[in-house]
Tab-separated table of C-alpha atoms in Angstrom:
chain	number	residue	atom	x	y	z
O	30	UNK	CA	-15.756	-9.861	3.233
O	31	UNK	CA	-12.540	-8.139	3.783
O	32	UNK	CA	-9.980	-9.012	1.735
O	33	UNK	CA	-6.844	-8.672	4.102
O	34	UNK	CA	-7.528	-9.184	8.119
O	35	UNK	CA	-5.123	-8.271	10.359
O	36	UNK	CA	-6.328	-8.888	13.578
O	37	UNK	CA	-3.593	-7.135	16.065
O	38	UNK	CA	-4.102	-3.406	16.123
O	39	UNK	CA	-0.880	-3.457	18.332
O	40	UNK	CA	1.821	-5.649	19.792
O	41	UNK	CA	4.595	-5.095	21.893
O	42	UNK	CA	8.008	-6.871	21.936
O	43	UNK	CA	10.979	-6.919	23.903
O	44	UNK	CA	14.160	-5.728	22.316
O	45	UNK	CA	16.305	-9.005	20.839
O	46	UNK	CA	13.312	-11.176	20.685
O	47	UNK	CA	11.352	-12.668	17.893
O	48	UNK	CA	7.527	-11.605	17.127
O	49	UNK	CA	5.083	-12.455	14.240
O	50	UNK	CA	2.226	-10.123	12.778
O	51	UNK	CA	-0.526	-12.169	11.300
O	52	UNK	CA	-2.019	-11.702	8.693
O	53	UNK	CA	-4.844	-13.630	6.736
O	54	UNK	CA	-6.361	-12.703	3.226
O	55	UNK	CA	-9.380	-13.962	1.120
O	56	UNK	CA	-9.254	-14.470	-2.730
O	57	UNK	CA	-10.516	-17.216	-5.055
O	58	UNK	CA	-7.738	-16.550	-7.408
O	59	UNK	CA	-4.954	-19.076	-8.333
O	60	UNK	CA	-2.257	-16.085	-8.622
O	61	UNK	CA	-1.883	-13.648	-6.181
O	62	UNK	CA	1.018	-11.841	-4.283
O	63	UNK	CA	1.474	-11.375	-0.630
O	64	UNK	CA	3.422	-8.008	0.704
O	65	UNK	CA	4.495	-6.960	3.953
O	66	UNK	CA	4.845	-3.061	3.905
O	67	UNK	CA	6.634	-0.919	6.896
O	68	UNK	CA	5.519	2.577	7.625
O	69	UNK	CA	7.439	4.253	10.423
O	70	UNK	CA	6.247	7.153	12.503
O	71	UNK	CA	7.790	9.769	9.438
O	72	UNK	CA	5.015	8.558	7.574
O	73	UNK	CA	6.598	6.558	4.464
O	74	UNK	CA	5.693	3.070	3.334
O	75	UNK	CA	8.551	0.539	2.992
O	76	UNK	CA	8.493	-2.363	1.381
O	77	UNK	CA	9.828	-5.207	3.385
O	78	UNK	CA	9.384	-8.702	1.951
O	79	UNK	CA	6.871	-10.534	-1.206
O	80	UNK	CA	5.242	-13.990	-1.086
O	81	UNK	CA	3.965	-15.100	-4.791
O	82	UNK	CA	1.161	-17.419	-4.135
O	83	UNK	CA	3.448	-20.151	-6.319
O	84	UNK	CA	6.248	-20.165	-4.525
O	85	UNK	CA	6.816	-22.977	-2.636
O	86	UNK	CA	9.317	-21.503	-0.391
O	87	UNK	CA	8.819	-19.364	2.694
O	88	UNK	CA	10.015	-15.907	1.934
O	89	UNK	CA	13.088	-14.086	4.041
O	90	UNK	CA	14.756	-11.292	3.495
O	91	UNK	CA	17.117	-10.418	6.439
O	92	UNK	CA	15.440	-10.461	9.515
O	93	UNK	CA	12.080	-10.781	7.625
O	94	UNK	CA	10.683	-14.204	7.001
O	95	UNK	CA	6.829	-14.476	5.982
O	96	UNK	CA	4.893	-17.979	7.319
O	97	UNK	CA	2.835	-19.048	3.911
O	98	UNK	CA	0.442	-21.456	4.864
O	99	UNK	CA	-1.784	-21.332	1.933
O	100	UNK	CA	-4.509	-23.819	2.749
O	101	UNK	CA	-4.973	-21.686	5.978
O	102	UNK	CA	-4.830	-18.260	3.592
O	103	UNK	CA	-2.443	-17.149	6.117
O	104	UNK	CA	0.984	-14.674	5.420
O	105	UNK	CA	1.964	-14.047	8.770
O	106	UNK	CA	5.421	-11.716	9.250
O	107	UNK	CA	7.674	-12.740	11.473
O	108	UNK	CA	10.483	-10.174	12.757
O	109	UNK	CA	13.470	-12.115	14.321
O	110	UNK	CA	16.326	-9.900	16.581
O	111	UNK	CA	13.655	-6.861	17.367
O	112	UNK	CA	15.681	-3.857	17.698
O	113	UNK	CA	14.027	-0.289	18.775
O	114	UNK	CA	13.856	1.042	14.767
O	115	UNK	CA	11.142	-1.799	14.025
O	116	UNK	CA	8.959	0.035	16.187
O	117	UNK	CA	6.509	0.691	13.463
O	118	UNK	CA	3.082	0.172	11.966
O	119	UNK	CA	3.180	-2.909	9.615
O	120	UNK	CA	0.958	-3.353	6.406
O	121	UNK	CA	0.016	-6.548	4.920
O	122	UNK	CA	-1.157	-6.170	1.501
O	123	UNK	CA	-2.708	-8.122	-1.625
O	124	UNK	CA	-2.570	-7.793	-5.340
O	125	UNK	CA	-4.766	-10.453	-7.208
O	126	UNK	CA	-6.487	-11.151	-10.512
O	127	UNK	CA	-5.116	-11.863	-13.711
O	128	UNK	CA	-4.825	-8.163	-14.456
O	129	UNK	CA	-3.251	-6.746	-11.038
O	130	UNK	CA	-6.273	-4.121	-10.794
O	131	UNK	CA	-6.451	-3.914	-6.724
O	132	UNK	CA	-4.138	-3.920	-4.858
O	133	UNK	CA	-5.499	-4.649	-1.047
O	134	UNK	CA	-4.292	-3.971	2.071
O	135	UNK	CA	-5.099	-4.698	6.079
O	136	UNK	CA	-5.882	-2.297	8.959
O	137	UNK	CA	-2.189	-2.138	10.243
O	138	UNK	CA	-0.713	-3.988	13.411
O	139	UNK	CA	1.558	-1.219	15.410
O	140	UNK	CA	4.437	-3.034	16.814
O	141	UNK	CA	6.478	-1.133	19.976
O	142	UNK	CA	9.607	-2.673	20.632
O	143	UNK	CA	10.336	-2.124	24.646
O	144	UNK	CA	13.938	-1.781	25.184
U	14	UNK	CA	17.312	7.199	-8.298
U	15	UNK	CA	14.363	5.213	-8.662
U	16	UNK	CA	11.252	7.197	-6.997
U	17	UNK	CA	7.904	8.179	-6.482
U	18	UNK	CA	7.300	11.921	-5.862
U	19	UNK	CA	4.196	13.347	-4.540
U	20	UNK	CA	3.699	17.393	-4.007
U	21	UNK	CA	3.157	18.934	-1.700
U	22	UNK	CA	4.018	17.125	1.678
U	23	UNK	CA	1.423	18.982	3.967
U	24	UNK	CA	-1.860	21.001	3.014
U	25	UNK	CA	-4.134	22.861	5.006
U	26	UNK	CA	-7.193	24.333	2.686
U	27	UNK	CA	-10.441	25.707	3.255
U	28	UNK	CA	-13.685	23.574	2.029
U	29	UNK	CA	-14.526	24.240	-1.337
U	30	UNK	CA	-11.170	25.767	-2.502
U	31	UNK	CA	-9.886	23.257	-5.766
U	32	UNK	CA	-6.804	21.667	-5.173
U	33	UNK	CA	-4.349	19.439	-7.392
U	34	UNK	CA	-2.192	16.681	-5.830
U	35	UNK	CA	0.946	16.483	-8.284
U	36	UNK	CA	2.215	12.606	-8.825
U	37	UNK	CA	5.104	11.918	-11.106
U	38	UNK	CA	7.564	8.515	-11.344
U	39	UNK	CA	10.883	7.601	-13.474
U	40	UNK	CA	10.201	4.322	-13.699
U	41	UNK	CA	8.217	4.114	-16.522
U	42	UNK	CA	5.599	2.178	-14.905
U	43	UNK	CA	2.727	1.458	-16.393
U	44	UNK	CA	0.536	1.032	-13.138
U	45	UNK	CA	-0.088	4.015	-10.795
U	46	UNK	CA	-2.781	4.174	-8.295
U	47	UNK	CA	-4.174	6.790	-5.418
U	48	UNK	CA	-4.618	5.851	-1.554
U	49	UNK	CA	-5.785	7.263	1.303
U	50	UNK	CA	-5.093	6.429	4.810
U	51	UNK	CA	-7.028	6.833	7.681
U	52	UNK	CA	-6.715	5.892	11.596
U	53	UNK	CA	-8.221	2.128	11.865
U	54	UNK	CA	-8.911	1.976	8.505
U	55	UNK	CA	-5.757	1.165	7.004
U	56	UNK	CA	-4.768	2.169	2.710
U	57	UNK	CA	-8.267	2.674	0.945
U	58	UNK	CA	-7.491	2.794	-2.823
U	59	UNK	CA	-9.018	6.074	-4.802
U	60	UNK	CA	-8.281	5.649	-8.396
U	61	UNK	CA	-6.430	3.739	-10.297
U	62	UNK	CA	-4.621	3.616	-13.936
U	63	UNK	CA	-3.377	0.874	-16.058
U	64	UNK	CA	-1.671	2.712	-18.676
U	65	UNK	CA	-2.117	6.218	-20.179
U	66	UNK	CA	-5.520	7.416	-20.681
U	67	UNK	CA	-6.934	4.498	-18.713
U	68	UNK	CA	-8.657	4.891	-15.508
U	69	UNK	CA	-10.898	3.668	-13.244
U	70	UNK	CA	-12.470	3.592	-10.067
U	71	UNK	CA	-11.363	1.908	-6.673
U	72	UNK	CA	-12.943	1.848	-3.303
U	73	UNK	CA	-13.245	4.895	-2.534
U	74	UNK	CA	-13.527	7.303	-5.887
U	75	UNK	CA	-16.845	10.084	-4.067
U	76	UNK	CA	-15.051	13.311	-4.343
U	77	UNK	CA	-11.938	12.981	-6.520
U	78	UNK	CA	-10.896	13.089	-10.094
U	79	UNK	CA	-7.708	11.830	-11.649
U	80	UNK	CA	-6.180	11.905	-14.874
U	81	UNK	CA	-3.658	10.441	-16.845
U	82	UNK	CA	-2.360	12.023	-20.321
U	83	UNK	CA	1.141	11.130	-19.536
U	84	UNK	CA	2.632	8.098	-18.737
U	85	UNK	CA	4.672	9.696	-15.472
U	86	UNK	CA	2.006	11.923	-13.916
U	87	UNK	CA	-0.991	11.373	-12.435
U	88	UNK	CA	-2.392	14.451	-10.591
U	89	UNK	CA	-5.365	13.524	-7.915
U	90	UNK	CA	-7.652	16.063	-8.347
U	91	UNK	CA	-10.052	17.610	-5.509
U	92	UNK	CA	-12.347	19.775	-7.190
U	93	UNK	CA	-14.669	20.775	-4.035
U	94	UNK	CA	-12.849	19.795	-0.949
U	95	UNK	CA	-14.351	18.566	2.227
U	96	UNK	CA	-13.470	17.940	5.859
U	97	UNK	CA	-13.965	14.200	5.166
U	98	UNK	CA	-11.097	14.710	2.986
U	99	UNK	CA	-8.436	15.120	5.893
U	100	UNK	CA	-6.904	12.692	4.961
U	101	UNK	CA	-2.748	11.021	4.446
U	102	UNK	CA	-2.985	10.490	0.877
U	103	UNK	CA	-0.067	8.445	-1.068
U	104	UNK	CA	0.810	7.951	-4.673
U	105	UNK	CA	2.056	4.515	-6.099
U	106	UNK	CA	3.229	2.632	-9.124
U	107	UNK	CA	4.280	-0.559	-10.069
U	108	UNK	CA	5.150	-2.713	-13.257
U	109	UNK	CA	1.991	-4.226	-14.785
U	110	UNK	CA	1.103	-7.804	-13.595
U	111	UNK	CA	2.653	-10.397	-15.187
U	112	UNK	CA	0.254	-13.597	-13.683
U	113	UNK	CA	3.119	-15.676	-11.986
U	114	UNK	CA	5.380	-12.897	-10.789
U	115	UNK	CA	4.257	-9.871	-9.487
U	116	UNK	CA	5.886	-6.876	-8.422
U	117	UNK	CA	4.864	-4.312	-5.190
U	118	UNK	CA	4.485	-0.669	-5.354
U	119	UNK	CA	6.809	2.011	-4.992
U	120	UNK	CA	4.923	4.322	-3.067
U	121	UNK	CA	5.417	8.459	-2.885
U	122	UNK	CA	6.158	10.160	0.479
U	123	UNK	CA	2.589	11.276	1.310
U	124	UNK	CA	0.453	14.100	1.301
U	125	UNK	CA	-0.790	15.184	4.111
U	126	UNK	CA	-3.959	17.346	3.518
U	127	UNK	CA	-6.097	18.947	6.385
U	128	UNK	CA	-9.383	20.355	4.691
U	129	UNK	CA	-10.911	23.067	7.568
């Protein structure tokens, strides 16, 4: 079974509007942490925002919030204010186990945001 | 300033031809770990190493060697390359997990290889 699904290989969005990636992972492990990683078209990964599977609070940072819902093992990303340089391909990524061995991540959802 | 660095950027080599990825971080990580990245397949992991001297295989290890005698470098080695090797190909580290916090990866530039 794959460990991270993300089941939009690409989304468009109009310029000033909201949009959410989704994102939905599989692991029988208590502890885990949730990442959303950014990889514009130059080709380097940025990290964006971390969910630890303990926190009780939704994660934001900026215009980056992530939706836990961790009965529904679901990590969505939601992107408030689109503006043209979060036209990007967007990672969501795993790292479980009590050692941090793997580290998984999805297929990639490329967002276009249409001006 | 913090980094990752991964040499060289872009390679184009010929089948067969050994070839050595260079990997180094200043963050005296103890994690580091090789990916690969393909169209519709999204980051496959290669190798990975918990400290020095300690490695071990991820998902895709068939054609690849890595080492790690130093706690900042970890070279990805190719020793007979192959067309299925054309491949984006990025170096991380990270802090060693710590059960209830964790911490992401830092993650190199990228090599960009093309194996004709």
């Amino acid at each position: 079974a794959q460990k991270i699904t993300q089941t939009q290989p690409g989304m468009f969005v109009q310029e000033k509007e909201a949009v959410t990636l989704d994102c939905t992972y599989d692991t029988s492990d208590q502890s885990y942490g949730l990442f959303w990683y950014k990889q514009p078209s130059s080709g380097e990964m940025i990290f964006l925002i971390y969910q630890g599977s303990y926190d009780e609070q939704n994660a934001t940072e900026g215009r980056y919030s992530l939706n836990f819902q961790k009965a529904r093992k679901s990590a969505n990303l939601v992107i408030s204010a689109s503006q043209l340089g979060d036209s990007a391909m967007y990672f969501c990524a795993m790292r479980e186990g009590r050692t941090g061995n793997q580290f998984y991540f999805g297929t990639g959802t490329s967002l276009t945001v249409i001006p | 300033e913090a980094q990752v660095t991964q040499n060289p950027r872009y390679l184009i080599t010929v089948t067969g031809k050994k070839l050595t990825v260079t990997c180094s971080q200043n963050m005296n990580h103890e994690y580091m770990s090789w990916y690969r990245q393909d169209p519709g397949l999204g980051l496959r992991q290669i190798y990975y190493s918990m400290n020095v001297e300690v490695t071990d295989k991820g998902d895709v290890p068939e054609g690849y060697k890595v080492s790690r005698k130093e706690k900042r470098n970890f070279p990805l080695i190719l020793e007979s390359p192959s067309p299925n090797q054309t491949s984006l190909y990025f170096c991380a580290s990270s802090p060693t997990w710590t059960g209830r916090t964790t911490y992401g990866y830092t993650f190199g530039s990228g090599t960009r290889l093309t194996v004709v």
